[in-house]
PDB file of C-alpha atoms and ligand atoms in Angstrom:
ATOM      1  CA  MET A  27      11.823  -5.126  11.500  1.00 51.00           C
ATOM      2  CA  ASN A  28      11.790  -3.543   8.070  1.00 52.00           C
ATOM      3  CA  LYS A  29      11.265   0.217   8.499  1.00 77.00           C
ATOM      4  CA  ARG A  30      10.295   1.163   4.952  1.00 95.00           C
ATOM      5  CA  VAL A  31       6.576   1.291   4.177  1.00 96.00           C
ATOM      6  CA  PRO A  32       6.019  -1.235   1.356  1.00 98.00           C
ATOM      7  CA  ILE A  33       5.260  -0.218  -2.213  1.00 98.00           C
ATOM      8  CA  VAL A  34       3.407  -2.491  -4.627  1.00 98.00           C
ATOM      9  CA  ILE A  35       3.653  -1.605  -8.310  1.00 98.00           C
ATOM     10  CA  ALA A  36       1.568  -3.279 -10.998  1.00 98.00           C
ATOM     11  CA  ASN A  37       3.274  -3.516 -14.366  1.00 98.00           C
ATOM     12  CA  TRP A  38       0.503  -4.146 -16.843  1.00 97.00           C
ATOM     13  CA  LYS A  39       2.918  -4.447 -19.781  1.00 98.00           C
ATOM     14  CA  LEU A  40       1.182  -4.545 -23.182  1.00 98.00           C
ATOM     15  CA  ASN A  41      -2.188  -5.610 -21.852  1.00 96.00           C
ATOM     16  CA  GLY A  42      -5.636  -4.052 -22.038  1.00 88.00           C
ATOM     17  CA  GLY A  43      -8.155  -2.908 -22.977  1.00 92.00           C
ATOM     18  CA  ILE A  44      -9.297  -0.284 -20.645  1.00 93.00           C
ATOM     19  CA  ASP A  45     -12.205  -2.348 -19.223  1.00 93.00           C
ATOM     20  CA  LEU A  46      -9.883  -5.112 -18.069  1.00 93.00           C
ATOM     21  CA  LEU A  47      -7.485  -2.578 -16.554  1.00 94.00           C
ATOM     22  CA  CYS A  48     -10.235  -0.666 -14.754  1.00 95.00           C
ATOM     23  CA  SER A  49     -11.656  -3.884 -13.317  1.00 94.00           C
ATOM     24  CA  SER A  50      -8.210  -4.790 -11.916  1.00 93.00           C
ATOM     25  CA  VAL A  51      -8.257  -1.765  -9.621  1.00 96.00           C
ATOM     26  CA  ALA A  52     -11.944  -0.859  -9.225  1.00 96.00           C
ATOM     27  CA  ALA A  53     -11.987  -2.241  -5.676  1.00 96.00           C
ATOM     28  CA  PHE A  54      -9.320   0.267  -4.600  1.00 96.00           C
ATOM     29  CA  ILE A  55     -11.532   3.287  -5.163  1.00 96.00           C
ATOM     30  CA  GLY A  56     -12.478   4.946  -1.876  1.00 95.00           C
ATOM     31  CA  LYS A  57     -10.257   2.627   0.203  1.00 94.00           C
ATOM     32  CA  HIS A  58      -7.364   3.699   2.409  1.00 96.00           C
ATOM     33  CA  PHE A  59      -4.137   1.753   2.239  1.00 96.00           C
ATOM     34  CA  SER A  60      -1.150   2.256   4.500  1.00 97.00           C
ATOM     35  CA  ALA A  61       1.057   0.633   1.859  1.00 98.00           C
ATOM     36  CA  LYS A  62       1.737   2.574  -1.319  1.00 98.00           C
ATOM     37  CA  ILE A  63       0.092   1.151  -4.429  1.00 98.00           C
ATOM     38  CA  ALA A  64       0.952   2.116  -7.999  1.00 98.00           C
ATOM     39  CA  ILE A  65      -0.010   0.932 -11.454  1.00 98.00           C
ATOM     40  CA  CYS A  66       1.845   1.256 -14.736  1.00 98.00           C
ATOM     41  CA  PRO A  67      -0.569   0.958 -17.639  1.00 98.00           C
ATOM     42  CA  PRO A  68       0.415   1.360 -21.295  1.00 97.00           C
ATOM     43  CA  TYR A  69       0.966   5.094 -21.966  1.00 97.00           C
ATOM     44  CA  ILE A  70      -2.245   5.410 -23.967  1.00 96.00           C
ATOM     45  CA  TYR A  71      -4.358   4.486 -20.928  1.00 97.00           C
ATOM     46  CA  MET A  72      -2.622   6.748 -18.455  1.00 96.00           C
ATOM     47  CA  ARG A  73      -5.148   9.579 -18.599  1.00 95.00           C
ATOM     48  CA  ASP A  74      -8.088   7.181 -18.439  1.00 96.00           C
ATOM     49  CA  MET A  75      -6.604   5.506 -15.390  1.00 97.00           C
ATOM     50  CA  LEU A  76      -5.932   8.832 -13.674  1.00 97.00           C
ATOM     51  CA  ASN A  77      -9.569   9.794 -14.216  1.00 96.00           C
ATOM     52  CA  PHE A  78     -10.874   6.411 -13.151  1.00 97.00           C
ATOM     53  CA  LEU A  79      -8.726   6.437 -10.006  1.00 97.00           C
ATOM     54  CA  GLN A  80      -9.194  10.034  -8.951  1.00 94.00           C
ATOM     55  CA  HIS A  81     -10.945   8.985  -5.749  1.00 93.00           C
ATOM     56  CA  SER A  82      -8.312   6.446  -4.853  1.00 95.00           C
ATOM     57  CA  GLU A  83      -4.811   6.650  -3.406  1.00 95.00           C
ATOM     58  CA  ILE A  84      -3.287   4.723  -6.303  1.00 97.00           C
ATOM     59  CA  ILE A  85      -0.312   6.326  -8.013  1.00 98.00           C
ATOM     60  CA  VAL A  86      -0.224   6.058 -11.795  1.00 98.00           C
ATOM     61  CA  GLY A  87       3.136   5.571 -13.469  1.00 98.00           C
ATOM     62  CA  THR A  88       4.606   4.477 -16.788  1.00 98.00           C
ATOM     63  CA  GLN A  89       6.550   1.449 -17.985  1.00 98.00           C
ATOM     64  CA  ASN A  90       9.247   3.488 -19.669  1.00 98.00           C
ATOM     65  CA  VAL A  91      10.446   7.061 -20.189  1.00 98.00           C
ATOM     66  CA  SER A  92      12.416   8.734 -22.946  1.00 98.00           C
ATOM     67  CA  LYS A  93      16.057   9.592 -22.484  1.00 98.00           C
ATOM     68  CA  TYR A  94      15.336  12.748 -24.501  1.00 98.00           C
ATOM     69  CA  GLU A  95      13.676  15.920 -23.292  1.00 97.00           C
ATOM     70  CA  SER A  96      12.044  17.084 -26.533  1.00 98.00           C
ATOM     71  CA  GLY A  97      12.623  17.258 -30.262  1.00 98.00           C
ATOM     72  CA  ALA A  98      12.561  14.989 -33.291  1.00 98.00           C
ATOM     73  CA  TYR A  99      12.312  11.648 -31.482  1.00 98.00           C
ATOM     74  CA  THR A 100       9.327   9.877 -32.995  1.00 98.00           C
ATOM     75  CA  GLY A 101       7.424   7.678 -30.599  1.00 97.00           C
ATOM     76  CA  GLU A 102       9.039   8.981 -27.421  1.00 98.00           C
ATOM     77  CA  THR A 103       7.437  10.381 -24.236  1.00 98.00           C
ATOM     78  CA  SER A 104       9.508  12.578 -21.932  1.00 98.00           C
ATOM     79  CA  ALA A 105       9.716  12.552 -18.152  1.00 98.00           C
ATOM     80  CA  GLN A 106       8.316  16.059 -18.016  1.00 98.00           C
ATOM     81  CA  MET A 107       5.295  15.049 -20.118  1.00 98.00           C
ATOM     82  CA  ILE A 108       4.607  12.122 -17.808  1.00 98.00           C
ATOM     83  CA  LYS A 109       4.910  14.332 -14.741  1.00 98.00           C
ATOM     84  CA  ARG A 110       2.670  17.026 -16.197  1.00 98.00           C
ATOM     85  CA  ALA A 111       0.059  14.443 -17.169  1.00 97.00           C
ATOM     86  CA  GLY A 112      -0.116  13.378 -13.501  1.00 97.00           C
ATOM     87  CA  GLY A 113       2.319  10.468 -13.442  1.00 98.00           C
ATOM     88  CA  GLY A 114       4.174   9.739 -10.227  1.00 98.00           C
ATOM     89  CA  LEU A 115       6.812   7.216 -11.283  1.00 98.00           C
ATOM     90  CA  CYS A 116       8.333   5.438 -14.252  1.00 98.00           C
ATOM     91  CA  LEU A 117       9.984   2.078 -14.692  1.00 98.00           C
ATOM     92  CA  VAL A 118      13.480   2.240 -16.160  1.00 98.00           C
ATOM     93  CA  GLY A 119      15.403  -0.625 -17.749  1.00 98.00           C
ATOM     94  CA  HIS A 120      12.862  -3.407 -17.349  1.00 98.00           C
ATOM     95  CA  SER A 121      14.499  -6.620 -18.590  1.00 98.00           C
ATOM     96  CA  GLU A 122      11.992  -6.862 -21.438  1.00 98.00           C
ATOM     97  CA  ARG A 123      13.188  -3.471 -22.638  1.00 98.00           C
ATOM     98  CA  ARG A 124      16.818  -4.464 -22.184  1.00 98.00           C
ATOM     99  CA  GLN A 125      16.280  -7.725 -24.092  1.00 97.00           C
ATOM    100  CA  MET A 126      13.951  -6.604 -26.861  1.00 98.00           C
ATOM    101  CA  PHE A 127      14.474  -2.863 -27.248  1.00 97.00           C
ATOM    102  CA  HIS A 128      18.243  -2.540 -26.865  1.00 95.00           C
ATOM    103  CA  GLU A 129      18.085  -0.670 -23.595  1.00 98.00           C
ATOM    104  CA  ASN A 130      21.426  -0.655 -21.776  1.00 98.00           C
ATOM    105  CA  ASP A 131      22.976   0.723 -18.604  1.00 98.00           C
ATOM    106  CA  PRO A 132      24.087   4.076 -20.090  1.00 98.00           C
ATOM    107  CA  SER A 133      20.586   4.735 -21.494  1.00 98.00           C
ATOM    108  CA  CYS A 134      19.064   3.739 -18.133  1.00 98.00           C
ATOM    109  CA  ASN A 135      21.430   6.175 -16.470  1.00 98.00           C
ATOM    110  CA  ILE A 136      20.173   9.065 -18.614  1.00 98.00           C
ATOM    111  CA  LYS A 137      16.558   8.035 -18.063  1.00 98.00           C
ATOM    112  CA  VAL A 138      17.022   7.928 -14.290  1.00 98.00           C
ATOM    113  CA  SER A 139      18.495  11.435 -14.355  1.00 98.00           C
ATOM    114  CA  ARG A 140      15.740  12.779 -16.616  1.00 98.00           C
ATOM    115  CA  ALA A 141      13.060  11.334 -14.335  1.00 98.00           C
ATOM    116  CA  LEU A 142      14.660  12.781 -11.207  1.00 98.00           C
ATOM    117  CA  ALA A 143      15.022  16.186 -12.847  1.00 98.00           C
ATOM    118  CA  SER A 144      11.250  16.157 -13.478  1.00 98.00           C
ATOM    119  CA  ASN A 145      10.472  14.970  -9.942  1.00 97.00           C
ATOM    120  CA  LEU A 146       9.229  11.687 -11.299  1.00 98.00           C
ATOM    121  CA  MET A 147      10.340   8.705  -9.228  1.00 98.00           C
ATOM    122  CA  PRO A 148      12.401   6.288 -11.323  1.00 98.00           C
ATOM    123  CA  VAL A 149      12.220   2.581 -10.569  1.00 99.00           C
ATOM    124  CA  LEU A 150      15.459   1.137 -11.911  1.00 99.00           C
ATOM    125  CA  CYS A 151      14.997  -2.533 -12.781  1.00 99.00           C
ATOM    126  CA  VAL A 152      17.981  -4.850 -12.449  1.00 98.00           C
ATOM    127  CA  GLY A 153      18.437  -8.610 -12.490  1.00 98.00           C
ATOM    128  CA  GLU A 154      20.405 -11.495 -13.906  1.00 98.00           C
ATOM    129  CA  ASN A 155      19.277 -14.022 -16.504  1.00 98.00           C
ATOM    130  CA  LEU A 156      19.367 -17.784 -16.047  1.00 97.00           C
ATOM    131  CA  GLN A 157      22.714 -18.218 -17.775  1.00 98.00           C
ATOM    132  CA  GLN A 158      24.300 -15.580 -15.559  1.00 98.00           C
ATOM    133  CA  ARG A 159      22.759 -17.098 -12.465  1.00 97.00           C
ATOM    134  CA  GLU A 160      24.034 -20.555 -13.375  1.00 98.00           C
ATOM    135  CA  ALA A 161      27.478 -19.112 -14.059  1.00 98.00           C
ATOM    136  CA  GLY A 162      27.461 -17.670 -10.533  1.00 97.00           C
ATOM    137  CA  ILE A 163      27.856 -14.065 -11.701  1.00 98.00           C
ATOM    138  CA  THR A 164      24.606 -12.583 -10.356  1.00 98.00           C
ATOM    139  CA  ASN A 165      26.404 -10.031  -8.183  1.00 98.00           C
ATOM    140  CA  ASP A 166      28.738  -9.006 -10.997  1.00 98.00           C
ATOM    141  CA  VAL A 167      25.742  -8.357 -13.262  1.00 98.00           C
ATOM    142  CA  LEU A 168      23.993  -6.347 -10.560  1.00 98.00           C
ATOM    143  CA  PHE A 169      27.156  -4.426  -9.756  1.00 98.00           C
ATOM    144  CA  ARG A 170      27.390  -3.210 -13.373  1.00 98.00           C
ATOM    145  CA  GLN A 171      23.698  -2.430 -13.663  1.00 98.00           C
ATOM    146  CA  LEU A 172      23.739  -0.419 -10.423  1.00 98.00           C
ATOM    147  CA  HIS A 173      27.048   1.387 -10.817  1.00 98.00           C
ATOM    148  CA  ASP A 174      26.496   2.252 -14.500  1.00 98.00           C
ATOM    149  CA  GLY A 175      22.755   2.825 -14.224  1.00 98.00           C
ATOM    150  CA  LEU A 176      23.170   5.151 -11.244  1.00 98.00           C
ATOM    151  CA  ALA A 177      26.483   6.797 -12.125  1.00 98.00           C
ATOM    152  CA  ASP A 178      26.657  10.468 -11.108  1.00 97.00           C
ATOM    153  CA  VAL A 179      23.061  10.432  -9.892  1.00 98.00           C
ATOM    154  CA  ASP A 180      22.363  12.895  -7.084  1.00 95.00           C
ATOM    155  CA  LEU A 181      19.666  11.660  -4.726  1.00 97.00           C
ATOM    156  CA  THR A 182      19.621  14.607  -2.345  1.00 92.00           C
ATOM    157  CA  ASN A 183      15.925  15.240  -1.658  1.00 93.00           C
ATOM    158  CA  LYS A 184      14.977  12.808  -4.418  1.00 97.00           C
ATOM    159  CA  GLU A 185      13.200   9.477  -4.367  1.00 97.00           C
ATOM    160  CA  ILE A 186      14.196   6.410  -6.306  1.00 98.00           C
ATOM    161  CA  CYS A 187      13.392   2.699  -6.157  1.00 98.00           C
ATOM    162  CA  VAL A 188      15.410  -0.256  -7.349  1.00 98.00           C
ATOM    163  CA  ALA A 189      13.516  -3.336  -8.495  1.00 99.00           C
ATOM    164  CA  TYR A 190      15.313  -6.663  -8.413  1.00 98.00           C
ATOM    165  CA  GLU A 191      13.705  -8.776 -11.101  1.00 98.00           C
ATOM    166  CA  PRO A 192      15.635 -11.951 -11.868  1.00 98.00           C
ATOM    167  CA  VAL A 193      14.891 -12.562 -15.549  1.00 98.00           C
ATOM    168  CA  TRP A 194      14.449 -16.293 -14.993  1.00 98.00           C
ATOM    169  CA  ALA A 195      11.614 -15.613 -12.550  1.00 98.00           C
ATOM    170  CA  ILE A 196       9.591 -13.290 -14.787  1.00 98.00           C
ATOM    171  CA  GLY A 197       6.428 -14.890 -16.101  1.00 97.00           C
ATOM    172  CA  THR A 198       7.689 -18.395 -15.302  1.00 98.00           C
ATOM    173  CA  GLY A 199       5.758 -19.112 -12.107  1.00 97.00           C
ATOM    174  CA  GLN A 200       9.136 -19.704 -10.441  1.00 97.00           C
ATOM    175  CA  ALA A 201       9.731 -16.860  -8.023  1.00 98.00           C
ATOM    176  CA  ALA A 202      13.015 -16.546  -6.165  1.00 98.00           C
ATOM    177  CA  SER A 203      12.702 -17.947  -2.660  1.00 98.00           C
ATOM    178  CA  PRO A 204      12.301 -15.219  -0.023  1.00 98.00           C
ATOM    179  CA  GLU A 205      15.700 -16.170   1.462  1.00 98.00           C
ATOM    180  CA  ASP A 206      17.503 -16.050  -1.891  1.00 98.00           C
ATOM    181  CA  ALA A 207      15.836 -12.770  -2.798  1.00 98.00           C
ATOM    182  CA  GLN A 208      16.778 -11.311   0.611  1.00 98.00           C
ATOM    183  CA  LEU A 209      20.451 -12.158   0.019  1.00 98.00           C
ATOM    184  CA  VAL A 210      20.402 -10.356  -3.308  1.00 98.00           C
ATOM    185  CA  HIS A 211      18.527  -7.374  -1.858  1.00 98.00           C
ATOM    186  CA  GLU A 212      21.111  -7.178   0.906  1.00 98.00           C
ATOM    187  CA  TYR A 213      23.841  -7.097  -1.716  1.00 98.00           C
ATOM    188  CA  ILE A 214      21.991  -4.376  -3.666  1.00 98.00           C
ATOM    189  CA  ARG A 215      21.688  -2.274  -0.516  1.00 98.00           C
ATOM    190  CA  SER A 216      25.382  -2.683   0.193  1.00 98.00           C
ATOM    191  CA  GLU A 217      26.183  -1.354  -3.292  1.00 98.00           C
ATOM    192  CA  LEU A 218      23.697   1.494  -2.840  1.00 98.00           C
ATOM    193  CA  THR A 219      25.507   2.326   0.389  1.00 98.00           C
ATOM    194  CA  ILE A 220      28.807   2.536  -1.492  1.00 98.00           C
ATOM    195  CA  LEU A 221      27.175   4.740  -4.135  1.00 98.00           C
ATOM    196  CA  PHE A 222      25.103   7.069  -1.951  1.00 98.00           C
ATOM    197  CA  GLY A 223      26.068   6.583   1.684  1.00 97.00           C
ATOM    198  CA  LYS A 224      24.207   4.762   4.432  1.00 96.00           C
ATOM    199  CA  GLU A 225      21.479   7.292   5.127  1.00 95.00           C
ATOM    200  CA  ILE A 226      20.227   7.437   1.541  1.00 97.00           C
ATOM    201  CA  ALA A 227      20.711   3.703   0.944  1.00 97.00           C
ATOM    202  CA  GLU A 228      18.588   2.932   4.017  1.00 97.00           C
ATOM    203  CA  ARG A 229      15.648   4.878   2.687  1.00 96.00           C
ATOM    204  CA  ILE A 230      15.717   3.473  -0.876  1.00 98.00           C
ATOM    205  CA  HIS A 231      12.964   0.954  -1.507  1.00 98.00           C
ATOM    206  CA  ILE A 232      14.261  -2.224  -3.098  1.00 98.00           C
ATOM    207  CA  LEU A 233      11.366  -4.103  -4.676  1.00 98.00           C
ATOM    208  CA  TYR A 234      11.239  -7.724  -5.744  1.00 98.00           C
ATOM    209  CA  GLY A 235       9.591  -8.774  -9.033  1.00 98.00           C
ATOM    210  CA  GLY A 236       9.217 -12.094 -10.809  1.00 98.00           C
ATOM    211  CA  SER A 237       6.213 -14.432 -10.438  1.00 98.00           C
ATOM    212  CA  VAL A 238       4.879 -12.639  -7.385  1.00 98.00           C
ATOM    213  CA  ASN A 239       1.441 -13.931  -6.447  1.00 98.00           C
ATOM    214  CA  LYS A 240      -0.966 -13.837  -3.532  1.00 98.00           C
ATOM    215  CA  THR A 241       0.648 -16.947  -2.029  1.00 98.00           C
ATOM    216  CA  ASN A 242       4.276 -15.785  -1.938  1.00 98.00           C
ATOM    217  CA  ALA A 243       3.759 -12.024  -1.428  1.00 98.00           C
ATOM    218  CA  TYR A 244       3.569 -12.011   2.367  1.00 97.00           C
ATOM    219  CA  GLU A 245       6.723 -14.003   2.934  1.00 98.00           C
ATOM    220  CA  LEU A 246       8.704 -12.042   0.386  1.00 98.00           C
ATOM    221  CA  LEU A 247       7.664  -8.828   2.126  1.00 97.00           C
ATOM    222  CA  SER A 248       8.661 -10.278   5.500  1.00 96.00           C
ATOM    223  CA  GLN A 249      12.335 -10.124   4.503  1.00 97.00           C
ATOM    224  CA  SER A 250      14.166  -7.175   5.989  1.00 96.00           C
ATOM    225  CA  ASP A 251      15.447  -5.766   2.689  1.00 97.00           C
ATOM    226  CA  ILE A 252      12.408  -6.485   0.510  1.00 98.00           C
ATOM    227  CA  ASP A 253      10.500  -3.224   0.582  1.00 98.00           C
ATOM    228  CA  GLY A 254       7.859  -3.872  -1.996  1.00 98.00           C
ATOM    229  CA  LEU A 255       6.830  -5.841  -5.052  1.00 98.00           C
ATOM    230  CA  LEU A 256       6.720  -5.280  -8.786  1.00 98.00           C
ATOM    231  CA  VAL A 257       3.917  -7.451 -10.062  1.00 98.00           C
ATOM    232  CA  GLY A 258       3.224  -8.489 -13.650  1.00 98.00           C
ATOM    233  CA  GLY A 259       0.676 -11.178 -14.501  1.00 97.00           C
ATOM    234  CA  ALA A 260      -0.986 -11.371 -11.077  1.00 97.00           C
ATOM    235  CA  SER A 261      -1.749  -7.645 -11.140  1.00 97.00           C
ATOM    236  CA  LEU A 262      -4.240  -8.155 -13.978  1.00 96.00           C
ATOM    237  CA  ASP A 263      -6.428 -10.362 -11.811  1.00 96.00           C
ATOM    238  CA  PRO A 264      -8.520  -8.123  -9.508  1.00 96.00           C
ATOM    239  CA  GLU A 265      -8.841 -10.572  -6.627  1.00 96.00           C
ATOM    240  CA  HIS A 266      -5.233 -11.607  -6.840  1.00 96.00           C
ATOM    241  CA  PHE A 267      -3.874  -8.070  -6.981  1.00 97.00           C
ATOM    242  CA  MET A 268      -6.044  -6.974  -4.063  1.00 97.00           C
ATOM    243  CA  GLN A 269      -4.728  -9.876  -1.941  1.00 98.00           C
ATOM    244  CA  ILE A 270      -1.135  -8.924  -2.697  1.00 98.00           C
ATOM    245  CA  CYS A 271      -1.838  -5.307  -1.754  1.00 98.00           C
ATOM    246  CA  LEU A 272      -3.582  -6.389   1.457  1.00 97.00           C
ATOM    247  CA  HIS A 273      -0.470  -8.360   2.423  1.00 97.00           C
ATOM    248  CA  ALA A 274       1.620  -5.249   1.817  1.00 97.00           C
ATOM    249  CA  ASN A 275      -0.862  -3.279   3.843  1.00 97.00           C
ATOM    250  CA  THR A 276      -0.542  -5.631   6.804  1.00 96.00           C
ATOM    251  CA  HIS A 277       3.212  -5.057   6.722  1.00 95.00           C
ATOM    252  CA  ALA A 278       2.710  -1.310   6.464  1.00 96.00           C
ATOM    253  CA  GLU A 279       0.384  -1.305   9.469  1.00 95.00           C
ATOM    254  CA  ASN A 280       2.846  -3.382  11.497  1.00 93.00           C
ATOM    255  CA  ILE A 281       5.571  -0.860  10.704  1.00 91.00           C
ATOM    256  CA  GLU A 282       3.294   2.018  11.689  1.00 88.00           C
ATOM    257  CA  SER A 283       2.307   0.415  14.983  1.00 90.00           C
ATOM    258  CA  SER A 284       5.930  -0.402  15.866  1.00 87.00           C
ATOM    259  CA  LYS A 285       6.970   3.257  15.613  1.00 80.00           C
TER     260      LYS A 285
HETATM  261  P1  13P B  28       5.416 -11.516 -13.568  1.00 84.20           P
HETATM  262  O1  13P B  28       4.869 -11.072 -12.226  1.00 84.20           O
HETATM  263  O2  13P B  28       4.345 -11.806 -14.568  1.00 84.20           O
HETATM  264  O3  13P B  28       6.419 -12.612 -13.421  1.00 84.20           O
HETATM  265  O4  13P B  28       6.199 -10.253 -14.186  1.00 84.20           O
HETATM  266  C1  13P B  28       7.107  -9.586 -13.402  1.00 84.20           C
HETATM  267  C2  13P B  28       7.493  -8.333 -14.082  1.00 84.20           C
HETATM  268  O5  13P B  28       8.124  -8.352 -15.116  1.00 84.20           O
HETATM  269  C3  13P B  28       7.071  -7.069 -13.462  1.00 84.20           C
HETATM  270  O6  13P B  28       7.743  -5.994 -14.001  1.00 84.20           O
END
């Protein structure tokens, strides 16, 4: 039995406007969830979402964070600013940022450290592309992303998540099978154990992302090393997102009752 209470994070990417985003989570207001639920809207909507969700348990996070603290860095938003605005987490190194905005492992490493220093939970995204998968080098890619992205990171009394998002599964409707994803998550946890020791590695949530929907969510979450989901497209559909969160909630309640 998986002992980590599941986390579901919605990554809304560059979608809006505010009415669509509010409708995606309106049903969560006033409801208790045993699973943790978070949303990552575009920066500009963060305040609006925090206000809209003030009577909910939903955590609001961001899709990115600056590697700089302050200064002449046009267009950037620092970890401290996100934290002070009420943010609880930030995605780091999403594959779309790696592919289109030149993000790399060393910059992810700085971002992870900046987030932790501001008590913002980083969610480090890792994953291989189709070419790498077909070449059979998935673990090599993940090894680099984890060891370089988390180099010299101190997790004492700090929280971090890793999100495994195979690039070939993002937005394609072709999710990894629960069994395949579990094997990769197991590998990720073994590398986290090498990096941080067993105790810390056992408490790190490893999320799966890539074409998660209401049909595959439950089975993915049933795997022992899949501790949550990072959801793109399906999180914009209110009914769909609620179903995914309810599946996570069922898992969370099972974990609670088994304690
Ligand atoms: P989809 O759920 O749309 O495949 O996107 C996944 C993702 O990139 C979440 O960060």
